[in-house]
mmCIF file with all atom_site columns, C-alpha atoms in Angstrom:
data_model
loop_
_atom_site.group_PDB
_atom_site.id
_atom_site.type_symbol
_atom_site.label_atom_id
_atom_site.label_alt_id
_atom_site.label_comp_id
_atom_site.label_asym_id
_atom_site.label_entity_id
_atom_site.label_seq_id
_atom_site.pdbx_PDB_ins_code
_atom_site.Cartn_x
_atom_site.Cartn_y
_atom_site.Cartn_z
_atom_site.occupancy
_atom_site.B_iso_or_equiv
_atom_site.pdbx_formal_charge
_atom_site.auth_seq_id
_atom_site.auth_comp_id
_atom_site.auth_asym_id
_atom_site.auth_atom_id
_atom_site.pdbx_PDB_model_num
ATOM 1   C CA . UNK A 1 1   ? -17.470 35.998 -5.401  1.00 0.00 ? 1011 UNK A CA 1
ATOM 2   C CA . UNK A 1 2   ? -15.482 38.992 -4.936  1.00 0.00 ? 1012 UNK A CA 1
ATOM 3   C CA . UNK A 1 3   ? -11.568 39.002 -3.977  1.00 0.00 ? 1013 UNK A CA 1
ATOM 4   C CA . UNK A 1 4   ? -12.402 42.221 -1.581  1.00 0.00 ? 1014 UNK A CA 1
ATOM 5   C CA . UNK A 1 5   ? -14.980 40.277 0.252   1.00 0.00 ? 1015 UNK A CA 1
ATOM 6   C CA . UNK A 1 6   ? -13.068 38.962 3.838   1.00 0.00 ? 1016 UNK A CA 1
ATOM 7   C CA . UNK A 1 7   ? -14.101 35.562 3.597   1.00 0.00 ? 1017 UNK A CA 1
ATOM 8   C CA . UNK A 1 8   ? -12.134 35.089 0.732   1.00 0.00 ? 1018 UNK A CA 1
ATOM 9   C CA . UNK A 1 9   ? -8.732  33.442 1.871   1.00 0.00 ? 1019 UNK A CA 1
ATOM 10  C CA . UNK A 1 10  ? -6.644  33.198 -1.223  1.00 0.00 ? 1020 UNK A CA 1
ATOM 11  C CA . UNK A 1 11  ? -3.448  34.694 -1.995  1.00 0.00 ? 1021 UNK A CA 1
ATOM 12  C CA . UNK A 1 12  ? -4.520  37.357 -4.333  1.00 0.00 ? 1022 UNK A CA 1
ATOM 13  C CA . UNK A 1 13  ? -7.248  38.462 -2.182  1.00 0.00 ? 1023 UNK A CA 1
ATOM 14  C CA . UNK A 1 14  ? -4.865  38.356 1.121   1.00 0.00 ? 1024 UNK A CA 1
ATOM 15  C CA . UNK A 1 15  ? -2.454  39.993 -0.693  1.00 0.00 ? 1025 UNK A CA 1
ATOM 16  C CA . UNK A 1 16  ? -4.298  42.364 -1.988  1.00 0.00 ? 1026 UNK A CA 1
ATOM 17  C CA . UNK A 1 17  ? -5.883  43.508 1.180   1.00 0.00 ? 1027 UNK A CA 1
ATOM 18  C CA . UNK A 1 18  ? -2.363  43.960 2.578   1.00 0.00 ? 1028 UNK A CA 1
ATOM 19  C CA . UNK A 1 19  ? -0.477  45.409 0.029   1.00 0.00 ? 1029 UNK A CA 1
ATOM 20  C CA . UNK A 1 20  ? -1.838  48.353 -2.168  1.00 0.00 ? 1030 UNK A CA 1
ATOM 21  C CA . UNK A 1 21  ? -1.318  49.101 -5.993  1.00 0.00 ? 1031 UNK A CA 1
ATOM 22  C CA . UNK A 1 22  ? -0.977  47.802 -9.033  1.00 0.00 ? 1032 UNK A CA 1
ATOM 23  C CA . UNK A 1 23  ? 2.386   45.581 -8.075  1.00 0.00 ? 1033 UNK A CA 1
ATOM 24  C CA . UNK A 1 24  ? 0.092   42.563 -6.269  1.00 0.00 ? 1034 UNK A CA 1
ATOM 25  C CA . UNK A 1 25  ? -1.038  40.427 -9.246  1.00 0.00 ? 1035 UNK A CA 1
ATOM 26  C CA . UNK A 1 26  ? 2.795   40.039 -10.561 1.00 0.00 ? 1036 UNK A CA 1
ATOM 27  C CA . UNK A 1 27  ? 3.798   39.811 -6.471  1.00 0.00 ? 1037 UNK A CA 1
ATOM 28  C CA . UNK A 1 28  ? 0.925   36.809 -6.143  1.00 0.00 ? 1038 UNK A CA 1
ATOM 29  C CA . UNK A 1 29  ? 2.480   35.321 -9.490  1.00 0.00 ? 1039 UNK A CA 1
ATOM 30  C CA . UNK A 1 30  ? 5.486   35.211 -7.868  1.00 0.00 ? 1040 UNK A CA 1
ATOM 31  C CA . UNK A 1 31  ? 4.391   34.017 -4.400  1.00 0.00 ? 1041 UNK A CA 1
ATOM 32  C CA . UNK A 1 32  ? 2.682   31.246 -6.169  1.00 0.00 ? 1042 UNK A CA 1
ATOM 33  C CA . UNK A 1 33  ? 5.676   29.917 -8.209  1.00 0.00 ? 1043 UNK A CA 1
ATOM 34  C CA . UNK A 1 34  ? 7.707   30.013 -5.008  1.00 0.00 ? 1044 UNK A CA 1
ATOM 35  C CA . UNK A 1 35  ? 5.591   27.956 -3.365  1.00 0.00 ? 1045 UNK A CA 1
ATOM 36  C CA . UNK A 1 36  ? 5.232   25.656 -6.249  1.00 0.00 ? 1046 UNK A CA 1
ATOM 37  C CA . UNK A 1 37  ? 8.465   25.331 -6.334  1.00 0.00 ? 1047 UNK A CA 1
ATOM 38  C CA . UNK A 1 38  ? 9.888   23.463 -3.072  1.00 0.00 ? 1048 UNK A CA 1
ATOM 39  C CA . UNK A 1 39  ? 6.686   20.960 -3.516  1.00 0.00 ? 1049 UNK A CA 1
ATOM 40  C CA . UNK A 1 40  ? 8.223   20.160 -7.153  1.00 0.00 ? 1050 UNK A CA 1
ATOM 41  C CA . UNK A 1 41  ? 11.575  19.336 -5.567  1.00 0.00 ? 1051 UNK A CA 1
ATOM 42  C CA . UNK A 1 42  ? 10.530  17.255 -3.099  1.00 0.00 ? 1052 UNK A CA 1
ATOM 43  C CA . UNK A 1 43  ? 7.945   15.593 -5.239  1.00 0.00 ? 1053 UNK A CA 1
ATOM 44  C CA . UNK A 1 44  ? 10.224  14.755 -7.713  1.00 0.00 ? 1054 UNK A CA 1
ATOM 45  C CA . UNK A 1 45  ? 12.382  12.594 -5.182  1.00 0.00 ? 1055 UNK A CA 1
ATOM 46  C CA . UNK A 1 46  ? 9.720   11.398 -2.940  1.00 0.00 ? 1056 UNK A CA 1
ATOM 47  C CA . UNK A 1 47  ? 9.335   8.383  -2.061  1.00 0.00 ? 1057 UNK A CA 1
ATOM 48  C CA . UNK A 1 48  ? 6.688   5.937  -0.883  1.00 0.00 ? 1058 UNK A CA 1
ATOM 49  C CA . UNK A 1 49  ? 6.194   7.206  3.004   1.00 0.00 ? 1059 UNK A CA 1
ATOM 50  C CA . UNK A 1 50  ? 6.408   11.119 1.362   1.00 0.00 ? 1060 UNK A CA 1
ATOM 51  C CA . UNK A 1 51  ? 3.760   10.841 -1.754  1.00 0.00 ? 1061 UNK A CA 1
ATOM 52  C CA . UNK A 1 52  ? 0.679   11.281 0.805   1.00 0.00 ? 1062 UNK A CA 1
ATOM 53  C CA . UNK A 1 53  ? 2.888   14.878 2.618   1.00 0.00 ? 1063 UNK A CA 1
ATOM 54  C CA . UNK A 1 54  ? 3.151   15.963 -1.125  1.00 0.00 ? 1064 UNK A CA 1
ATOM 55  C CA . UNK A 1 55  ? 0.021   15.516 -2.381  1.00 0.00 ? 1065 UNK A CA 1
ATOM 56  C CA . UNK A 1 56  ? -1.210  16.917 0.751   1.00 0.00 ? 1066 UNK A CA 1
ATOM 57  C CA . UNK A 1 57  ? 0.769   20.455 -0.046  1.00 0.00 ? 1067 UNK A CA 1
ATOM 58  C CA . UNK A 1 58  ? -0.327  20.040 -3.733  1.00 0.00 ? 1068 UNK A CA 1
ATOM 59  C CA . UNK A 1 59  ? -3.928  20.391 -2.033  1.00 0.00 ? 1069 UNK A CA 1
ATOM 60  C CA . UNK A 1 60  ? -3.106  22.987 0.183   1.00 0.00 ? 1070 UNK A CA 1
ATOM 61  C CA . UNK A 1 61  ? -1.019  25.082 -2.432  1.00 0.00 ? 1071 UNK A CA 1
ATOM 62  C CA . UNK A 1 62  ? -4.040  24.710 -5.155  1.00 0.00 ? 1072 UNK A CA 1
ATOM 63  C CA . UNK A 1 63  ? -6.400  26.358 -2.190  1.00 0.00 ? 1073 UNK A CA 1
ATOM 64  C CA . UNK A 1 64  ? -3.996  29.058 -1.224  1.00 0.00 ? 1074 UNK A CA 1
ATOM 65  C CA . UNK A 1 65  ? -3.468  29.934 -5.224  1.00 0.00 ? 1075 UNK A CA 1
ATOM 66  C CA . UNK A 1 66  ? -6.666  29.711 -6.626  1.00 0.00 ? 1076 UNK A CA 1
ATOM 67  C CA . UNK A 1 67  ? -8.692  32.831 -7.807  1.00 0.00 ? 1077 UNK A CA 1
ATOM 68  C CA . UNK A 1 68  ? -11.642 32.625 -5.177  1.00 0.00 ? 1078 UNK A CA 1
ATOM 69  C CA . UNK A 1 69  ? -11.466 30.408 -2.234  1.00 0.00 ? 1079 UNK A CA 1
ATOM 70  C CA . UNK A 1 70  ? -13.600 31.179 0.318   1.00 0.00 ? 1080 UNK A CA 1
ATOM 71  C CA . UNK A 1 71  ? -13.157 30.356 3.841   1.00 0.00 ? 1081 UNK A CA 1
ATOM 72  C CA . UNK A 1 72  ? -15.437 27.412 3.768   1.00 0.00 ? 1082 UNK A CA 1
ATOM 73  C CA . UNK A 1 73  ? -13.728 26.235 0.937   1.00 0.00 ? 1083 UNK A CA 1
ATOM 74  C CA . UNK A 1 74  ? -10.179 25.572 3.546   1.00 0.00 ? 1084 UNK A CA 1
ATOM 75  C CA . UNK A 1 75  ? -12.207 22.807 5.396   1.00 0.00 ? 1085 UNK A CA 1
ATOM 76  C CA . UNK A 1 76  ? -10.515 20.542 2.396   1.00 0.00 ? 1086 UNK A CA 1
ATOM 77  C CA . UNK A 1 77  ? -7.276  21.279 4.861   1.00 0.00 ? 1087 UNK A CA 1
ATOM 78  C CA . UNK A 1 78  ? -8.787  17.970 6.903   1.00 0.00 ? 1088 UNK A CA 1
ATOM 79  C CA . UNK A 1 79  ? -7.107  15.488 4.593   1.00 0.00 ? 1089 UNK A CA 1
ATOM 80  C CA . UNK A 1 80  ? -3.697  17.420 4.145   1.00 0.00 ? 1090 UNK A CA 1
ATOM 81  C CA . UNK A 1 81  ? -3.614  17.891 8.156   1.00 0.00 ? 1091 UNK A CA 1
ATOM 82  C CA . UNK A 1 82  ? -4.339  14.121 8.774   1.00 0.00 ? 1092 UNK A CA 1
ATOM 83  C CA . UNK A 1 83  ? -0.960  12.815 6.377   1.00 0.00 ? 1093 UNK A CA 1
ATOM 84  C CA . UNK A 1 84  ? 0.762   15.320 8.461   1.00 0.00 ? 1094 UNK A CA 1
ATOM 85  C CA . UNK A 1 85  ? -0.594  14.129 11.759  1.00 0.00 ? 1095 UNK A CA 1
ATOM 86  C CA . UNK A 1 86  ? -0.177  10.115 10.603  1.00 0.00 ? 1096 UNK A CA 1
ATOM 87  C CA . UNK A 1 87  ? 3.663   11.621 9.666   1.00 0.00 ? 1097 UNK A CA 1
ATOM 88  C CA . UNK A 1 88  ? 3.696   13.358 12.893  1.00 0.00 ? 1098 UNK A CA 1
ATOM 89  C CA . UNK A 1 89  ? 3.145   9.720  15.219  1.00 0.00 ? 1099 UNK A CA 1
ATOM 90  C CA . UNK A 1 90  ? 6.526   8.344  13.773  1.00 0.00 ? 1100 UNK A CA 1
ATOM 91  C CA . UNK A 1 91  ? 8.489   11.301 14.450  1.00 0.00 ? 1101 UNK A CA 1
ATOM 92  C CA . UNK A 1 92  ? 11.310  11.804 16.287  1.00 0.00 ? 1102 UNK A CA 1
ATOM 93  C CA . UNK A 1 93  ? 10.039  13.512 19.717  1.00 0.00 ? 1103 UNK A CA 1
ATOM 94  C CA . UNK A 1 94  ? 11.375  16.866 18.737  1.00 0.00 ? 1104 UNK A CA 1
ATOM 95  C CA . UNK A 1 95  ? 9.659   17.313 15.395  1.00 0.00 ? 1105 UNK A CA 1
ATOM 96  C CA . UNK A 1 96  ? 6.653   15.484 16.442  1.00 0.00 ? 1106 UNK A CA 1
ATOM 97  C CA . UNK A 1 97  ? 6.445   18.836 18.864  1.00 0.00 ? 1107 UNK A CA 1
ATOM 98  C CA . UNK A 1 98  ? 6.878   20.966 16.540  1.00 0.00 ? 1108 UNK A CA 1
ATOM 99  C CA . UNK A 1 99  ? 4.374   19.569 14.333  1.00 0.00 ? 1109 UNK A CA 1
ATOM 100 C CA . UNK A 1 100 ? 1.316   19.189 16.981  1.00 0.00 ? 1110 UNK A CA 1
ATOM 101 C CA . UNK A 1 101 ? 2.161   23.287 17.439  1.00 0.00 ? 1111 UNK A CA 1
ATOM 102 C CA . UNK A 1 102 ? 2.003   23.693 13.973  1.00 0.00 ? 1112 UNK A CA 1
ATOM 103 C CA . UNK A 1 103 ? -1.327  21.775 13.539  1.00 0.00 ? 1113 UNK A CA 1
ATOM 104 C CA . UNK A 1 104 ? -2.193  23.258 17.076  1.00 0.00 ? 1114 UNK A CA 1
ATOM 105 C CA . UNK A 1 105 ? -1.875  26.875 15.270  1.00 0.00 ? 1115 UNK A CA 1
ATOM 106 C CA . UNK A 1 106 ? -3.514  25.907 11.739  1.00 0.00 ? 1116 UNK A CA 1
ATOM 107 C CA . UNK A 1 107 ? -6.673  24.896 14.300  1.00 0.00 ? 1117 UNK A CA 1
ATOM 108 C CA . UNK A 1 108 ? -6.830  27.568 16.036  1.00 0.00 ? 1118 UNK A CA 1
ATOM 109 C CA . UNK A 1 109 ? -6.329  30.081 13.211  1.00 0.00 ? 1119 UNK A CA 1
ATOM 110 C CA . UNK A 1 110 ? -9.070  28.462 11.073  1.00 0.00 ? 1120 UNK A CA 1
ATOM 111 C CA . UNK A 1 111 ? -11.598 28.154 14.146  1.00 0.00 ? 1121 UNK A CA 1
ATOM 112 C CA . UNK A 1 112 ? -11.089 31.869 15.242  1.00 0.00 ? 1122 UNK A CA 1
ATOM 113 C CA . UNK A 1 113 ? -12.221 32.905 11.593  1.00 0.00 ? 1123 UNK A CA 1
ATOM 114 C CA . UNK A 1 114 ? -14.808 30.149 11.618  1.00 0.00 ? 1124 UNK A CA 1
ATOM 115 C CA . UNK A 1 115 ? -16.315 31.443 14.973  1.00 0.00 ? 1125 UNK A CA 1
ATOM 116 C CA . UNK A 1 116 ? -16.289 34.928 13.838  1.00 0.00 ? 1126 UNK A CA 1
ATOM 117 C CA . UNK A 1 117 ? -13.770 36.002 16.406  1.00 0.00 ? 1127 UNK A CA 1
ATOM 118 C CA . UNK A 1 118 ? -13.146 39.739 15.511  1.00 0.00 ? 1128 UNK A CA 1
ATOM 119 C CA . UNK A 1 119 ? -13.833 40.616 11.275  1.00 0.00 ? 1129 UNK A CA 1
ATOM 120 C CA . UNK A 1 120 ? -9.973  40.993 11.622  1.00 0.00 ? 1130 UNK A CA 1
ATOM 121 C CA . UNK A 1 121 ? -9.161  37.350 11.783  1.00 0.00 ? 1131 UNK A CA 1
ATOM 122 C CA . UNK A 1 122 ? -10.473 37.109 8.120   1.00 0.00 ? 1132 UNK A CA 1
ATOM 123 C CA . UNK A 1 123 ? -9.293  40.716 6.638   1.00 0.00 ? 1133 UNK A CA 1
ATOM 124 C CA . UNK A 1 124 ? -5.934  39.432 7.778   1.00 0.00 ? 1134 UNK A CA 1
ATOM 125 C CA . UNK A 1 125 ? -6.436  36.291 6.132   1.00 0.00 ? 1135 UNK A CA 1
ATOM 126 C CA . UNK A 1 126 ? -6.130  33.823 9.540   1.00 0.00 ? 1136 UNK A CA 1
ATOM 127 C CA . UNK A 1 127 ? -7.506  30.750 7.259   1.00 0.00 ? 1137 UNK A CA 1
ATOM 128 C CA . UNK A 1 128 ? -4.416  31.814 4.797   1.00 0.00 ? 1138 UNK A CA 1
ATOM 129 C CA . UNK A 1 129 ? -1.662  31.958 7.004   1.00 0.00 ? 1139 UNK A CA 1
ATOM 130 C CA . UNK A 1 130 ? -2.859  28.835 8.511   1.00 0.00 ? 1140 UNK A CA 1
ATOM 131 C CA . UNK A 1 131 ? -2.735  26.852 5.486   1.00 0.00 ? 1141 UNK A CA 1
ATOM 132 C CA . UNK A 1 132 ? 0.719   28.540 4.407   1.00 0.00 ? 1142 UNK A CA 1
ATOM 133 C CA . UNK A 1 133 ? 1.418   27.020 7.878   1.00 0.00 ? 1143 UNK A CA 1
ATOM 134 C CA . UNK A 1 134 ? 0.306   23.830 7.176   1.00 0.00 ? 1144 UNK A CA 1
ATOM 135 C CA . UNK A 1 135 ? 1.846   23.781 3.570   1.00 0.00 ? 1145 UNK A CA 1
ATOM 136 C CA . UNK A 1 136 ? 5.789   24.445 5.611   1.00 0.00 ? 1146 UNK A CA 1
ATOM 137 C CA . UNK A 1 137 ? 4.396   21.598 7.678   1.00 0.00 ? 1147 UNK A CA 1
ATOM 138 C CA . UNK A 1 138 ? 4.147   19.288 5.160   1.00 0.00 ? 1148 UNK A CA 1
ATOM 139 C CA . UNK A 1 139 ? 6.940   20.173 3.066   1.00 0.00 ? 1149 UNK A CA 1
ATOM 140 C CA . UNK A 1 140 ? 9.755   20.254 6.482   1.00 0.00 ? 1150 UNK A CA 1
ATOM 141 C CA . UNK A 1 141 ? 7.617   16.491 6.917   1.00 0.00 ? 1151 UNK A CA 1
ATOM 142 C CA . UNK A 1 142 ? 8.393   15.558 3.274   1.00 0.00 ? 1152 UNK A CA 1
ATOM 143 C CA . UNK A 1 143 ? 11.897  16.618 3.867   1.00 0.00 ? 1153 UNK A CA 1
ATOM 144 C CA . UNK A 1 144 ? 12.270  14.764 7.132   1.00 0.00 ? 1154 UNK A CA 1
ATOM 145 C CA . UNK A 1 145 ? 10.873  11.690 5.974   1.00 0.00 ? 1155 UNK A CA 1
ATOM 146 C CA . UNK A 1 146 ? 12.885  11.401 2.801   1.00 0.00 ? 1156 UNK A CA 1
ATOM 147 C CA . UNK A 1 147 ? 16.314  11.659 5.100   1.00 0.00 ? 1157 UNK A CA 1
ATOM 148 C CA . UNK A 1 148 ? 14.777  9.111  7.815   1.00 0.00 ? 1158 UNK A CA 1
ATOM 149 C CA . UNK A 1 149 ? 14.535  6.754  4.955   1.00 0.00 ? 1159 UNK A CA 1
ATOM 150 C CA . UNK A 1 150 ? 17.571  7.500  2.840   1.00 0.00 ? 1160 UNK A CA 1
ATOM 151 C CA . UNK A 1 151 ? 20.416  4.449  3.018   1.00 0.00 ? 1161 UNK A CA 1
ATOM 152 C CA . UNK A 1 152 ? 23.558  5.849  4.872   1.00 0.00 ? 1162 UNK A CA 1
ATOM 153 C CA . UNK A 1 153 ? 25.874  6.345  1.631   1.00 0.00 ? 1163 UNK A CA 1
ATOM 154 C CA . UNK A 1 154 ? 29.232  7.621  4.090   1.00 0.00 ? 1164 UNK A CA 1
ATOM 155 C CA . UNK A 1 155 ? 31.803  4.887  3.695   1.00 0.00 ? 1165 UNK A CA 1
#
C-alpha cells in the first residue's frame, strides 16, 4: 500500500505523480474540499428523485479522497453509475446523450487500466479521471433533476 505504486487511483497519489514538491498534500486538501463542496449544496436541497445521484457522488468522492484506493477498489463505481444511468432513462434527449458519453468514457477509462492497456493508463490515473467524470455526472444529474421537479414560481 504505497501512494507511488500505479494502481493506486486516489487523489493524493494522482496528484502526486503529476505534480512535484512539497505543495501536493495542501493542493489535494484543497481539491478535496472543492469537491465536497458542490455535493453539500446539492445535498442539502435534494429532493426525493436526487438522494440516490448524491449519495452516489458521496461514494464516488470518498473513493477519489481516500488515502489508498487501489484500482480494484473503483469497481464500487457500479452502484454510483447505475443511479446515474436509472437518472439518465428519464432525461431529456439531450442530456440523456451526454450522459451515456459520460458513462461511455468512465467505461472505457476504467477497462483500459483494468486490461492493462499501456502502464500509462494507471500512472496517469485513467480509473481517477473516470470517477471525477462520473462524480460531474452525477452532480450536473442532481442539478437537472432538482429543476425538472421544482414548481414554476414565475407569476
Amino acid at each position: 500500500l504505497s501512494m507511488e505504486r500505479p494502481r493506486n487511483q486516489d487523489l493524493g497519489s494522482v496528484m502526486q505523480r503529476l505534480a512535484e514538491g512539497d505543495q501536493t498534500r495542501l493542493m489535494v486538501l484543497a481539491l478535496a474540499a472543492a469537491l465536497a463542496l458542490p455535493i453539500w449544496l446539492l445535498g442539502r436541497k435534494a429532493n426525493g428523485q436526487c438522494e440516490p445521484l448524491i449519495l452516489g457522488a458521496v461514494v464516488v468522492w470518498m473513493l477519489l479522497v481516500s488515502p489508498v484506493a487501489e484500482d480494484h477498489y473503483f469497481s464500487l463505481y457500479v452502484l454510483p453509475a447505475a443511479y446515474a444511468l436509472a437518472a439518465l432513462m428519464d432525461a431529456d434527449r439531450s442530456v440523456r446523450r451526454w450522459g451515456y458519453a459520460a458513462l461511455t468514457a468512465v467505461g472505457l477509462l476504467n477497462a483500459g487500466a483494468v486490461l492493462d492497456i499501456g502502464r500509462r493508463f494507471e500512472i496517469y490515473g485513467a480509473v481517477f479521471w473516470g470517477g471525477l467524470l462520473l462524480l460531474c455526472l452525477l452532480l450536473y444529474l442532481a442539478h437537472y433533476e432538482s429543476q425538472q421537479r421544482r414548481p414554476d414560481t414565475r407569476g
